[in-house]
Each structure stands twice: as C-alpha cells, then as structure tokens.
XYZ file of C-alpha atoms in Angstrom:
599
model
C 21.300 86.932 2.672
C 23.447 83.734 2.894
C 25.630 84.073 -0.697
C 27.697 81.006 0.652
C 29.361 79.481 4.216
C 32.969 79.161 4.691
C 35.234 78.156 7.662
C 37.318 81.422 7.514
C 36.512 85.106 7.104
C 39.996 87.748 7.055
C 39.052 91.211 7.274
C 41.557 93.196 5.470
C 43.661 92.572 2.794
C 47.069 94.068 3.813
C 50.271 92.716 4.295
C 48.283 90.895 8.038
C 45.485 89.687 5.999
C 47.482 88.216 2.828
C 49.001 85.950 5.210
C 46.193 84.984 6.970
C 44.044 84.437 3.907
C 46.823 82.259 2.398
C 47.333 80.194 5.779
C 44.320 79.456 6.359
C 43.255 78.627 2.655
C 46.473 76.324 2.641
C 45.587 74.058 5.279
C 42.793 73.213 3.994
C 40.104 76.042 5.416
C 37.686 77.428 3.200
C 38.231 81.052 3.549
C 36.905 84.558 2.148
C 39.183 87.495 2.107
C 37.654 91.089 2.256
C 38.780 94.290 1.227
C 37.563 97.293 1.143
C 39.109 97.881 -2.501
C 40.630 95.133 -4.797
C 42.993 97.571 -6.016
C 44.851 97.760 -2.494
C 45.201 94.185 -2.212
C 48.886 94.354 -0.414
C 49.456 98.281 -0.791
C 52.921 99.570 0.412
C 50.775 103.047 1.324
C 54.152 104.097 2.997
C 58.141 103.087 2.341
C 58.988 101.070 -0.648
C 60.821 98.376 1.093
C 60.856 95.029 2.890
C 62.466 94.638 5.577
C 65.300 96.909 7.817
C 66.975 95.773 11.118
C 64.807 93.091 12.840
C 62.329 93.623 10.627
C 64.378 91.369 7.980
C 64.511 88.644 10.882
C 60.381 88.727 10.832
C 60.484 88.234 7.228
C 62.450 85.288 7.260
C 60.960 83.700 9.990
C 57.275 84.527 7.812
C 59.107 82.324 5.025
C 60.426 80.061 7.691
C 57.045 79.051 8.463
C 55.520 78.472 4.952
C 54.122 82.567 4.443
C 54.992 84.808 1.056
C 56.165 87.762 1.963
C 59.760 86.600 1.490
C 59.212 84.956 -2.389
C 56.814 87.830 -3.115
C 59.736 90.757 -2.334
C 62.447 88.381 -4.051
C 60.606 88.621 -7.096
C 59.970 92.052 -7.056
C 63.222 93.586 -5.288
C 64.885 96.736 -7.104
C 67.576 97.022 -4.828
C 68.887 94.637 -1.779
C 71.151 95.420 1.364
C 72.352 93.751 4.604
C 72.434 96.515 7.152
C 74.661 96.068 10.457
C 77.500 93.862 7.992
C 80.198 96.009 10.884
C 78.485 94.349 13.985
C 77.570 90.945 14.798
C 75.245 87.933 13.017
C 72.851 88.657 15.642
C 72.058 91.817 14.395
C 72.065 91.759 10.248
C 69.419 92.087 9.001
C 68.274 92.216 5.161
C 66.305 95.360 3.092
C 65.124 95.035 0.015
C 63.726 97.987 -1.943
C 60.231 96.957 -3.514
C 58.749 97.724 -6.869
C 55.452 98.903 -5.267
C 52.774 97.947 -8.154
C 54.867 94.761 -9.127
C 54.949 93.557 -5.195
C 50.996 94.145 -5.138
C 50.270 92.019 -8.468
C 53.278 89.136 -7.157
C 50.682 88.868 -3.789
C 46.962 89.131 -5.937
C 48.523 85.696 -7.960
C 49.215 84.353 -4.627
C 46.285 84.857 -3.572
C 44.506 84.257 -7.169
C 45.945 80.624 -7.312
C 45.430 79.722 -3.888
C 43.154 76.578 -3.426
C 40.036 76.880 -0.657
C 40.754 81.085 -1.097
C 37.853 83.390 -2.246
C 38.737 87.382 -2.843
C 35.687 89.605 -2.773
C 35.444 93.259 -2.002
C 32.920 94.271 0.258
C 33.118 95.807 3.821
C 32.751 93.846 6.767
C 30.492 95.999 9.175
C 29.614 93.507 11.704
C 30.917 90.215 13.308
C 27.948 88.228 15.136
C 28.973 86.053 17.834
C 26.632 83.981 19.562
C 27.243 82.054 22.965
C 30.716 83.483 22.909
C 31.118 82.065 19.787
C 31.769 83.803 15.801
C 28.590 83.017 14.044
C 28.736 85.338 10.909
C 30.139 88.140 9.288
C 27.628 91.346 7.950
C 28.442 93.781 5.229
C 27.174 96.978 4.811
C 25.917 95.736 1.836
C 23.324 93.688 3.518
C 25.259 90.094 3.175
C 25.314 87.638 5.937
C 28.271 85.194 5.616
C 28.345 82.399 7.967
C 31.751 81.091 8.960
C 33.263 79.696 11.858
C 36.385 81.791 12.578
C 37.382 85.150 11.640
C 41.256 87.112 11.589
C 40.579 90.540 12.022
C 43.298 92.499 9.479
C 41.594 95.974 9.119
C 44.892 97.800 8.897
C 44.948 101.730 9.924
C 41.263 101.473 8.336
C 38.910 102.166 11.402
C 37.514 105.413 11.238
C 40.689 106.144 9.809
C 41.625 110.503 9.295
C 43.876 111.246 6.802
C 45.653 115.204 8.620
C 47.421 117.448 6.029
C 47.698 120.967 8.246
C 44.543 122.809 8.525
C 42.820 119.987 6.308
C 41.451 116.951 7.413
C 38.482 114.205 6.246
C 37.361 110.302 6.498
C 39.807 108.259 4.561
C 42.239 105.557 4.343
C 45.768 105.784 3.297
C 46.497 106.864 -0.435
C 43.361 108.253 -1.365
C 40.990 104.897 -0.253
C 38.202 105.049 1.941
C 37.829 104.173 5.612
C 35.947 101.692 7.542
C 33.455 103.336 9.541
C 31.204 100.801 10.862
C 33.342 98.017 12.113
C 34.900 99.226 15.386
C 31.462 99.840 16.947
C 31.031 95.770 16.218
C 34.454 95.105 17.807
C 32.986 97.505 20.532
C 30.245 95.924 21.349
C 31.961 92.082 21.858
C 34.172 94.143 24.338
C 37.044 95.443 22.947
C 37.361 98.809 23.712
C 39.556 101.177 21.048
C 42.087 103.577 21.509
C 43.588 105.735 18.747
C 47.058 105.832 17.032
C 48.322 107.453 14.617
C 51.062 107.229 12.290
C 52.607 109.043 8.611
C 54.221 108.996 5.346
C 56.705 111.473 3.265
C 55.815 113.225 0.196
C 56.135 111.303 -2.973
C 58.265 113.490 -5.620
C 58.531 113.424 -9.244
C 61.923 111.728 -10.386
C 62.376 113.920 -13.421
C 62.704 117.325 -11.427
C 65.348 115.553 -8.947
C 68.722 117.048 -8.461
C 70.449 113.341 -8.223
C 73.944 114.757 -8.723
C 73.527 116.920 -5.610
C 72.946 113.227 -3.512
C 75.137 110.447 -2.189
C 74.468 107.414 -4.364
C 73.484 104.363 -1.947
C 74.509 101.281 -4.397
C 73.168 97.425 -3.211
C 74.932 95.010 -2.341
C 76.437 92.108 -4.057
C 75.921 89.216 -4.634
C 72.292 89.963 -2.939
C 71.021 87.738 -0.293
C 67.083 86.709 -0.977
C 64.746 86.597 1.455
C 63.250 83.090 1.024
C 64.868 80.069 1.688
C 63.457 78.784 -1.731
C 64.847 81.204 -3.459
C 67.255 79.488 -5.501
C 68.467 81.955 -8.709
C 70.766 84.876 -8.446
C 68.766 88.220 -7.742
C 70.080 91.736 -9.449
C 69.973 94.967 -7.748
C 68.016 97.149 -10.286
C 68.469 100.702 -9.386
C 70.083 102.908 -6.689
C 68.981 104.907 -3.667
C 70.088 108.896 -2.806
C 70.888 110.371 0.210
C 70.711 113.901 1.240
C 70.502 115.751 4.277
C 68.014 118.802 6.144
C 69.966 122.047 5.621
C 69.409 125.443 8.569
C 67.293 126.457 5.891
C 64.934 123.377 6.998
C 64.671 123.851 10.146
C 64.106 128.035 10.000
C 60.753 126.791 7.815
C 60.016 124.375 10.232
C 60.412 126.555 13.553
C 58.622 129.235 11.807
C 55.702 127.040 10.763
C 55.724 125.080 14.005
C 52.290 126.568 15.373
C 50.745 125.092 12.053
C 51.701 121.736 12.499
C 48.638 119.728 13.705
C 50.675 117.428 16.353
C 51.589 120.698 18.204
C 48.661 122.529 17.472
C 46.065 120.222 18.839
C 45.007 119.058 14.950
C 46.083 115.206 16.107
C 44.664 113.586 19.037
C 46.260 110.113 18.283
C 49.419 109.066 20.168
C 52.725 108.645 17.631
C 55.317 105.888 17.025
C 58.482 107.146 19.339
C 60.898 105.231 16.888
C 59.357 107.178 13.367
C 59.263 110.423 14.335
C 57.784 113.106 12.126
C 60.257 115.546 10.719
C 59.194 118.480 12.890
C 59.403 116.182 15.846
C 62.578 115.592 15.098
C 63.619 119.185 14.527
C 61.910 119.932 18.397
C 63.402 116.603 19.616
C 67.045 117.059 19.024
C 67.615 120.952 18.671
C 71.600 120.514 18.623
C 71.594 118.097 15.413
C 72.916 119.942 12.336
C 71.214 117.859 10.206
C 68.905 114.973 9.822
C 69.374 112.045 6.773
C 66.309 111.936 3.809
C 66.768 108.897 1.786
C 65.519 108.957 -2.003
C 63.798 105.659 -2.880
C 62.285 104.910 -5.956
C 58.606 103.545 -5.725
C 58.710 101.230 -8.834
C 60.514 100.436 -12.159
C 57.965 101.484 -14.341
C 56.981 105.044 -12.247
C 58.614 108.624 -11.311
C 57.747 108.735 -8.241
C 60.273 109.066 -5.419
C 59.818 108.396 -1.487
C 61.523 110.926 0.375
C 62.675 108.261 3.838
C 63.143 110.532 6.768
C 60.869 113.279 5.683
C 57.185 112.728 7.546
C 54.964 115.255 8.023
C 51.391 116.018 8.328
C 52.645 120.379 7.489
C 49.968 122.280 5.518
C 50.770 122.374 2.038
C 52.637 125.317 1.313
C 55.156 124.579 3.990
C 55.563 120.763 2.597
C 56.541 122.459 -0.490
C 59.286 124.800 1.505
C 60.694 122.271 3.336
C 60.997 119.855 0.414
C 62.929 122.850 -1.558
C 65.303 123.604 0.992
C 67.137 120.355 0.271
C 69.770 119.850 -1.646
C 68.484 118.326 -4.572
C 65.322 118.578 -4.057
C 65.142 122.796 -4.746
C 63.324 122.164 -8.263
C 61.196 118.666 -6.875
C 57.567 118.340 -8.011
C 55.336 116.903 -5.074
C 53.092 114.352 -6.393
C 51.519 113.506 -3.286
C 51.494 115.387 -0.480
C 52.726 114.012 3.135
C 50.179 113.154 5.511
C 49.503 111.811 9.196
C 46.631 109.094 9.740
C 44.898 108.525 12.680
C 42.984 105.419 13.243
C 41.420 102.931 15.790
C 42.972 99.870 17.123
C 42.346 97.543 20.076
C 44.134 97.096 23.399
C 46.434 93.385 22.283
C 46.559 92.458 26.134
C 43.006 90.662 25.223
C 44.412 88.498 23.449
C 45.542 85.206 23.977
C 49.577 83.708 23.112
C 47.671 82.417 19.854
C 46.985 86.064 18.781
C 42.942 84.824 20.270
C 40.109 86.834 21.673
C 39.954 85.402 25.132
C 36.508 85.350 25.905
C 35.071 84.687 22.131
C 35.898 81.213 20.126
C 37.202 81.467 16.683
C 37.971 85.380 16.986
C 41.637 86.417 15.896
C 43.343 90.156 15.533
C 46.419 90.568 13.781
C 48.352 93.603 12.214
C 48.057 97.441 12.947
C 44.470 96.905 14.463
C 46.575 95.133 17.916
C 48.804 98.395 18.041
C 52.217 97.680 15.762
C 53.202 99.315 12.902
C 55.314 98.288 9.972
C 54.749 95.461 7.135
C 56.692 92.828 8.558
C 54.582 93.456 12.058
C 51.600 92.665 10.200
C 52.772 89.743 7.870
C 54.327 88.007 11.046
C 51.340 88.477 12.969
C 49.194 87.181 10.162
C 50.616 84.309 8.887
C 50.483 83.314 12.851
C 46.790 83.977 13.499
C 45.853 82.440 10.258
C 47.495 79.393 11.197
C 46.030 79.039 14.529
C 42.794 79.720 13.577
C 43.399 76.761 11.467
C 44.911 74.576 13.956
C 41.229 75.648 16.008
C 39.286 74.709 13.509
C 40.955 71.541 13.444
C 40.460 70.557 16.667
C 44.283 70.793 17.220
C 46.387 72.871 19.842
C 47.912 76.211 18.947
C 51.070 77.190 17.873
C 52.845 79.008 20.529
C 55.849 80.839 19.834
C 58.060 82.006 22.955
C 60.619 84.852 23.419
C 63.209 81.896 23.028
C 61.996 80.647 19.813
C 61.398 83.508 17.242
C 61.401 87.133 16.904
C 57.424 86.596 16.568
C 57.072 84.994 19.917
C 58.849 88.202 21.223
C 56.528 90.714 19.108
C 53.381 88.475 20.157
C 54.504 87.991 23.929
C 55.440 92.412 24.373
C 51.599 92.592 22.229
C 49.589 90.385 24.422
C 51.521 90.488 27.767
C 52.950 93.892 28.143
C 50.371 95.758 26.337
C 51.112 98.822 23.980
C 50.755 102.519 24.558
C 51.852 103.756 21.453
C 52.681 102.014 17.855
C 55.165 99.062 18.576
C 57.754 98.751 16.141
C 59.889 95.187 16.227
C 63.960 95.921 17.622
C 66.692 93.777 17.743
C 67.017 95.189 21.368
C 63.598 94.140 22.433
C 65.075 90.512 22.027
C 66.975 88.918 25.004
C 68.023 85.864 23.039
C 68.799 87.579 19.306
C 72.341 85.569 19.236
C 69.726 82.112 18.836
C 67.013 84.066 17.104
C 69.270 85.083 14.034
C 67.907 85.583 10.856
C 70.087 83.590 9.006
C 68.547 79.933 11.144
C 65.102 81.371 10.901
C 64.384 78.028 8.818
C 66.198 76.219 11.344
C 64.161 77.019 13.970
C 60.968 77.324 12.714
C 60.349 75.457 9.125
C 60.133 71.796 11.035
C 57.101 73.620 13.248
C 55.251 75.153 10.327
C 55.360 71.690 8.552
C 54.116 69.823 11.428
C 50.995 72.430 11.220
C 50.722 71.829 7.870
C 51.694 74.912 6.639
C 55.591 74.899 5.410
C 55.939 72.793 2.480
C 57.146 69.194 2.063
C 60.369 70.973 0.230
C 60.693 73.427 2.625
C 61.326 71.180 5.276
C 63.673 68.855 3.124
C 65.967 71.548 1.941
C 65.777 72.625 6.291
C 66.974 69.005 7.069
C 69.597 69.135 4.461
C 71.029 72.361 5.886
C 70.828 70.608 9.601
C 72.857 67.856 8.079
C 75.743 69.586 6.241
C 75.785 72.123 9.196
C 76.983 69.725 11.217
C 79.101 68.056 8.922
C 80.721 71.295 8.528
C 81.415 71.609 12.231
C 82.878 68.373 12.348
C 85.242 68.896 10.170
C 86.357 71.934 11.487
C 86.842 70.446 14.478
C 89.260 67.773 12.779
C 91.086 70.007 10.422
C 91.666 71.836 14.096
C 90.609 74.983 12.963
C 88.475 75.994 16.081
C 91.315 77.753 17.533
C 91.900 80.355 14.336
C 88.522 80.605 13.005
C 87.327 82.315 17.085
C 89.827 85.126 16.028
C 87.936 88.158 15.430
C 89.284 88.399 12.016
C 89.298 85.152 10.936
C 86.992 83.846 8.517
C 86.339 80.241 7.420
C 86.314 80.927 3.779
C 89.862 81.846 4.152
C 91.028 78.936 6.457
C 88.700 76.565 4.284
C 90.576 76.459 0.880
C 91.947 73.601 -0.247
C 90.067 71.375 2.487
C 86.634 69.048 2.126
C 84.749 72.085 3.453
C 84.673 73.717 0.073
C 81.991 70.696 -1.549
C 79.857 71.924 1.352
C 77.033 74.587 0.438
C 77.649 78.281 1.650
C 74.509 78.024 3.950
C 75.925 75.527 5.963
C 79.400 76.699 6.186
C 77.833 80.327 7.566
C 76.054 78.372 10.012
C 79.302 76.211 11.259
C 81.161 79.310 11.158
C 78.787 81.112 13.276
C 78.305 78.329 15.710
C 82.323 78.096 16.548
C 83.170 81.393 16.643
C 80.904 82.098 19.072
C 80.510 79.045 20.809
C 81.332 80.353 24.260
C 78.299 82.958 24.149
C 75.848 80.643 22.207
C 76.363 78.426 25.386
C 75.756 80.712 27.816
C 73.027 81.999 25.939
C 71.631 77.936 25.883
C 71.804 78.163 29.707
C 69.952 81.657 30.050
C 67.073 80.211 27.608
C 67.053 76.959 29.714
C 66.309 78.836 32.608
C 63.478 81.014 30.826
C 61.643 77.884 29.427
C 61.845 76.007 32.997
C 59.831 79.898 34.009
C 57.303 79.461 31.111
C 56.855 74.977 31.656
C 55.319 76.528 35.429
C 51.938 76.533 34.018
C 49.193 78.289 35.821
C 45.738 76.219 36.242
C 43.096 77.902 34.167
C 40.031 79.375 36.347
C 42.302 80.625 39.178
C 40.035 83.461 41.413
C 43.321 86.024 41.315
C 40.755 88.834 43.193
C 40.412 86.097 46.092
C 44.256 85.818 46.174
C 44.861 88.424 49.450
C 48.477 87.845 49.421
C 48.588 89.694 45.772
C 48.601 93.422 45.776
C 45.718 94.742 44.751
C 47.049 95.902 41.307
C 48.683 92.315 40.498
C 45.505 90.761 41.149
C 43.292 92.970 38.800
C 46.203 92.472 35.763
C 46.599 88.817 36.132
C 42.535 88.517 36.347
C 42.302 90.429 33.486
C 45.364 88.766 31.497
C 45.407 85.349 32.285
C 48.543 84.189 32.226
C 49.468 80.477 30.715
C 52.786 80.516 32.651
C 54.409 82.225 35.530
C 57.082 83.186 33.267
C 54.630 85.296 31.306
C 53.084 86.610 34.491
C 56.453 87.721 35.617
C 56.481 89.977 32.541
C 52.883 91.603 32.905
C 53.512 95.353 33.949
C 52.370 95.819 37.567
C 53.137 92.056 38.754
C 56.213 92.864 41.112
C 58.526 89.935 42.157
C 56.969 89.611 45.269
C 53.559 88.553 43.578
C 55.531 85.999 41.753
C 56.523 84.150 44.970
C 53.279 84.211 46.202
C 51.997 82.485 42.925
C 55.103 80.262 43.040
C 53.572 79.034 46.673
C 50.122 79.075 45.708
C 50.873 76.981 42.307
C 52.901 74.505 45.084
C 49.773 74.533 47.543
C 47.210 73.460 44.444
C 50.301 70.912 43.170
C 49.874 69.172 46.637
C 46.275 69.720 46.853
C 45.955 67.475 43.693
C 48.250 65.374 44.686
C-alpha cells in the first residue's frame, strides 16, 4: 500500500523526534511523524523537569537554533532555578520543573499547527533502502510509505523490558508498548545493537506526604525563561521537598540486596555511571550517611509526586520499605511502582558529524537509540538531524557543529567520534571551551547559523543582532566611564557601578553579556587562542577514500578505527580512541605527501 509519499519519515515521537518532525516540516519538507501511541507524543516517562547543569545549556542552544523545547517548558514551568549561581557563568545552568500533561499538549499544538507536518500512529517495522539509498518506510500494519529521508527517534522503545524485581515483560516506559520489529531492520542495513538500560523512581500520592517533615526548595526570582523569545514575566507555581535516606534505608536495602535484579543477574543491560540506582548507590559509597531524595510534583492538576534520587528496579514489597523509611514519606501511597528498562540502541561511531548513516543516503539517528540519555540529549540531537536531513534534501551542505561552537557539537563529536559504552549524559566538564559555550550567548553563537539554514526565525535573528549591537555598546562604554578596572574585582558587579550612567537605557541581556566579557577578559582570550589552535586541527581535512589498512606506518589498531570511522579532520582523528599521537604524525606526513602529490 502507498497511502501517500513524503520527503521525511521521524520514527518516534519523543522529545528527539518532536524536533526533528518540526525541523524538517519547517523548512519546507513534507514529513510524517510516527508513534507508537498518540497519547505519548513528548512523554516525560521519567523526572518532571527541563533542564539541570549543562543540560540547560542544550536547551538554549535547541532555542538558539529555531527548536521548541525552550517556549514549550516556558509555558508550562511550575517552578524555575539557576543551579551553580556560587561558581562561574560558565557553569549556570537553568531547571525548570515541568507540568508533565500540560508540557505534552504545549508540544502536540506544535506539532498540530505545523505546516508540511503529518502525525499518524502506526509502527514503523521496516526501513527499505535500495542502492544504499532510503526508499520507504513499512508498518506492521502492512503500509508502504515512500519518502526520501528518514530520522530514526525510537527512544528506549526497541525491544524495550520494563524489570520490577522478580517481574519482568515486553513494554515501553509507563505502561506503553515496545517496538519489537524495528531493530532487526536497523540490523540488517548494518547496524549492529547493543543494550542499555536505564530507570525511574516511584511516583507517590501527594495527599499521604509528610511535607512538614521536608526542606522546602523555593524557585527563584525573578525566573529566567528558557527561550530567547520569551518576552513576559514567568511565576514559579509550586515548591519542591527535600529529604534524605535514613540507616533504616540502607538496613532494607543491604538486606534485600540479593533481590535486586542488577546484582542478581535480572539486568543484562549496562547502566548510566552518572544516575545511579539507589542500591547502587548504597554499594557504591558505603561511608555516606545519607543520600538526598527530592520531592517534585508531576503536574498542577495531579497528586502525583516524583521521588528524584530514589531509582530502583527492587521487587515490590521492598519499594514499599524503602519508600517508608523516609522521613516523610512513612505514610506515602505508591502510585507507580519504580522500574529499570532495558532497551536496544546502536553503536553512534557510524555515524557521520551530521548525526548520518555513513554508508546509507538520507538515513539519520538521533536520541536514546545513539546511546545518550536525558531529554535535552534527545531534543539537541533532534532538532540537529532534522535539520540536516533537510539541508540533504536540499541539495545543500550540512550543518556541522564543533567542540568550539556549541555544547551539541561536543555531545555529537564524544557520540560519533569517541563512541559510547554506557548511557552518555551531557557535563559541563566534558566541554574544553564552556567559558565561550555559555548558556547565556547560546543565541549568540548559534541563532545567525540556524537562520542561514532556514530554520531560526526572521525575529529570532533580529532580536540576536540587536543583542550583538547593544553588547557592544555596553562594552564601550564601560571602557569610557573607566570602569574595567573595578568591575574585574571578584565582587564587583556592573549593576552596582552602572547607576546613574548611560548603561542603565541599555537592556539587561546586553549588560550581562558586557559584564561577562570584561571581567573575564584575560581568560576569554586565552580561551580565543586555545580554540584557534583546535579549529586550525579540525580545517586539516582528510581526503575522502583514503586506503587507512594500506597505511603500514599506522598501527594496526589506528588503521582499523580510522577505516571504520572516517574521519573529516585530523583534529577529529586525534580524538578517536586507539589513534595514539604517533599515528597523527604519520597522517600529518601522509596528508603533506598527497598535498604535494596534487600539487
């Protein structure tokens, strides 16, 4: 069957796929999104929130580029923070608790309204490529859908197992089903899977809380929106708890420790290192007294409760102890039980910079199915392959994003250069340049690209260039009211030495940025010079078709990675695990011998 043809297909409808969809569809690309229920169209199946440190950077740089994530969780925030206020701009990073149900209906009317966009439910059970290029999409319905590209967004879907103790079955996350036919397709074209696996707290019932027994966790104001659109003043809504594990916890959790399926042999998937289960954390650090569980509420118009810090995929009856044994939580009603998932994904080192299959046209993976966890992963990932795939089937060159340029062009380069061996969660440590990549100039770096590739709005990039402008204006007047000297003392800030001068008609944005940009002029430079020298690495670019198994100067395990990888640049083949510097010289004088040779 051949319903109707469209330039586009996204698999998945998650946080990856939303942004895909929505790229795609606005530039212009006829596109069908799938899902395997139109009820989960942008499900939060684990923490109520957006953002978190580095995280927040994604999302802004997601709005940066034209994507919704940031104007969907502005209008549907309960409760907004900047984390890290004590250290430095290079590190804040904004959280903003979600109202679960109202964040998935903000995204359907995204989706709803956009132009060129078609929403169907159905599951995708087959891509067919033919002469190494996407031909189709099959459902298991018996549809063919011909298309010309396709974003693969399937989430923690494939052959996904849903671990609670002793019990186990098929199933997606909250109760949906799984996709059980897809990764054999995805097999097939070459792209072998491996399994991860990842969890979620209990959800408790509001009404049989203990608050009193809790440290209220207020918001902060005036809040900070995500979007650079976002124009009106935002209200936090409600507070958070927090409470801590008690010796009580841990006895239960020692004493039930042979029942837990990730020491018991129930869970065969490899865990995120950074999220530990609760139980891991108990055998992980046996001399803390205590471990943090934050209370978050999951909407404004629900009792349930997400218990942050409490994982576990415990048999029933010992969820129930350990829940008890808080303070606070002695009465709780569990609503839903915790659980572990484990799923299939694919090995991201077959991908391209673009977020491309290498050896099939029009193919794109983004989300949990290339190895990360986390929302903001998936969004970033999304709106990135969506707009490539758009650029491709425009004839036009990709969007690449380096290490230098965006938190994304870190998260894709560790993906599809280094390769993951667990769930990769994005860290302000993992980037080298996070005094440039801040997430307060996410627009500044990034809104100008996303409007050249017709994605970022015509206003977008207006109110960017008016920010540019009155940045700099800002700095120059600093600079003649001879304030640089004051304002680079630690405790100086400019909204102190500013009164009564022409920097107060200036907007706040600007003056945040000029205040940023003197105080720490000294290591913005020096950070310049370091990112000069790491673009000079990745403008070495490596001719395409190079034999690396003839190469006998290579070691033997340099040349199988860099056959297999393909790097664009030699910086990016100086980052491939297994290329030593000594294989780097030898490509720096084979990349001179085939200069001359041309010449």
């Amino acid at each position: 069957m051949t319903p109707e043809r469209f330039d586009a297909v996204v698999i998945g409808a998650g946080h990856a796929g939303c942004e895909a969809a929505l790229a795609l569809a606005r530039t212009g690309q006829k596109t069908l999104l799938t899902t395997l229920n139109l009820d989960s169209v942008a499900l939060m199946p684990c923490n109520p929130s957006i953002g978190g440190t580095a995280k927040g950077h994604l999302v802004r740089e997601v709005d940066a580029l034209g994507g919704e994530m940031g104007l969907a969780i502005d209008d549907t925030m309960l409760q907004s923070r900047m984390l890290n206020l004590s250290k430095g701009p290079a590190v804040h990073s904004l959280r903003a608790q979600a109202d679960k149900r109202a964040y998935q209906k903000r995204m359907r009317r995204a989706l709803d309204e956009a132009e060129n966009l078609v929403l169907r439910q159905a599951e995708v059970c087959e891509i067919e490529v033919e002469g190494g290029r996407i031909m189709a999409v099959k459902t298991t319905t018996g549809a063919r859908i011909p298309c010309r590209a396709v974003v693969v967004a399937s989430g923690v879907y494939l052959k996904s197992r849903i671990i609670i103790g002793e019990c186990c079955w098929q199933g997606g996350p909250q109760g949906l089903l799984s996709c059980q036919h897809l990764g054999q397709s995805l097999e097939r074209l070459g792209f072998p899977l491996r399994r991860f696996k990842t969890g979620t707290p209990a959800r408790l019932d509001g009404r049989t809380i203990d608050f009193s027994k809790m440290e209220p966790q207020p918001g902060d104001e005036p809040v900070v929106p995500f979007s650079f659109l976002t124009d009106r003043k935002l209200k936090n809504k409600r507070l958070c708890y927090l409470t801590y594990t008690t010796p009580e916890t841990r006895e239960i959790i020692l004493r039930n420790l042979h029942r837990a399926p990730m020491y018991s042999g129930g869970i065969h998937g490899t865990g995120a290192r950074y999220c530990p289960s609760i139980e891991d954390k108990m055998v992980r650090f046996p001399d803390k007294e205590r471990h943090p569980a934050f209370l978050e509420p999951e909407g404004a118009d629900t009792v349930e409760w997400y218990v942050q810090g409490m994982s576990t995929s415990m048999p029933e009856d010992v969820q129930r102890e350990i829940y008890a044994s808080i303070p606070g939580l002695e009465r709780a009603r569990v609503l839903r039980l915790a659980y572990a998932i484990e799923y299939d994904c694919i090995d991201p080192t077959q991908l391209t910079s673009a977020l491309a299959a290498r050896e099939i046209e029009g193919l794109y993976f983004a989300g949990q199915i290339n190895g990360t966890s986390g929302y903001e992963e998936a969004a970033a990932q999304g709106v990135y392959a969506g707009l490539n795939a758009s650029l491709w089937l425009r004839g036009e060159a990709p969007l690449l994003l380096t290490r230098s340029d965006a938190y994304l062009g870190v998260l894709v380069d560790d993906l599809t250069v280094k390769g993951v061996d667990e769930p990769y969660r994005m860290m302000t440590s993992r980037a080298e340049y996070r005094l440039n990549l801040r997430q307060d100039n996410a627009d500044l770096r990034l809104t100008e690209l996303g409007f050249r590739a017709g994605l970022a709005s015509r206003e977008r990039c207006q109110r960017m260039l008016k920010k540019r402008e009155n940045t700099e204006k800002a700095v120059r007047l600093i600079g003649e009211l001879g304030l640089e000297g004051a304002l680079k003392r630690p405790e100086a800030q400019l909204s102190g030495l500013a009164a009564g001068t022409a920097l107060t008609s200036l907007p706040e944005d600007a003056l945040k940025q000029a205040e940023i940009l003197v105080k720490y002029e000294g290591y913005l430079t020096r950070q310049q010079s370091q990112i000069d020298r790491f673009n000079r690495a990745e403008a070495l670019l490596i001719p395409e078709g190079i034999d690396y198994l003839s190469v006998q100067a290579l070691r033997i395990e340099a040349r199988q990675k860099l056959q297999a990888q393909r790097p664009r640049s030699l910086g990016q083949a100086s980052r491939i695990p297994g290329v030593s510097p000594g294989d780097i010289q030898v490509l720096m004088v084979l990349l001179e011998r085939l200069r001359r040779a041309e010449r």
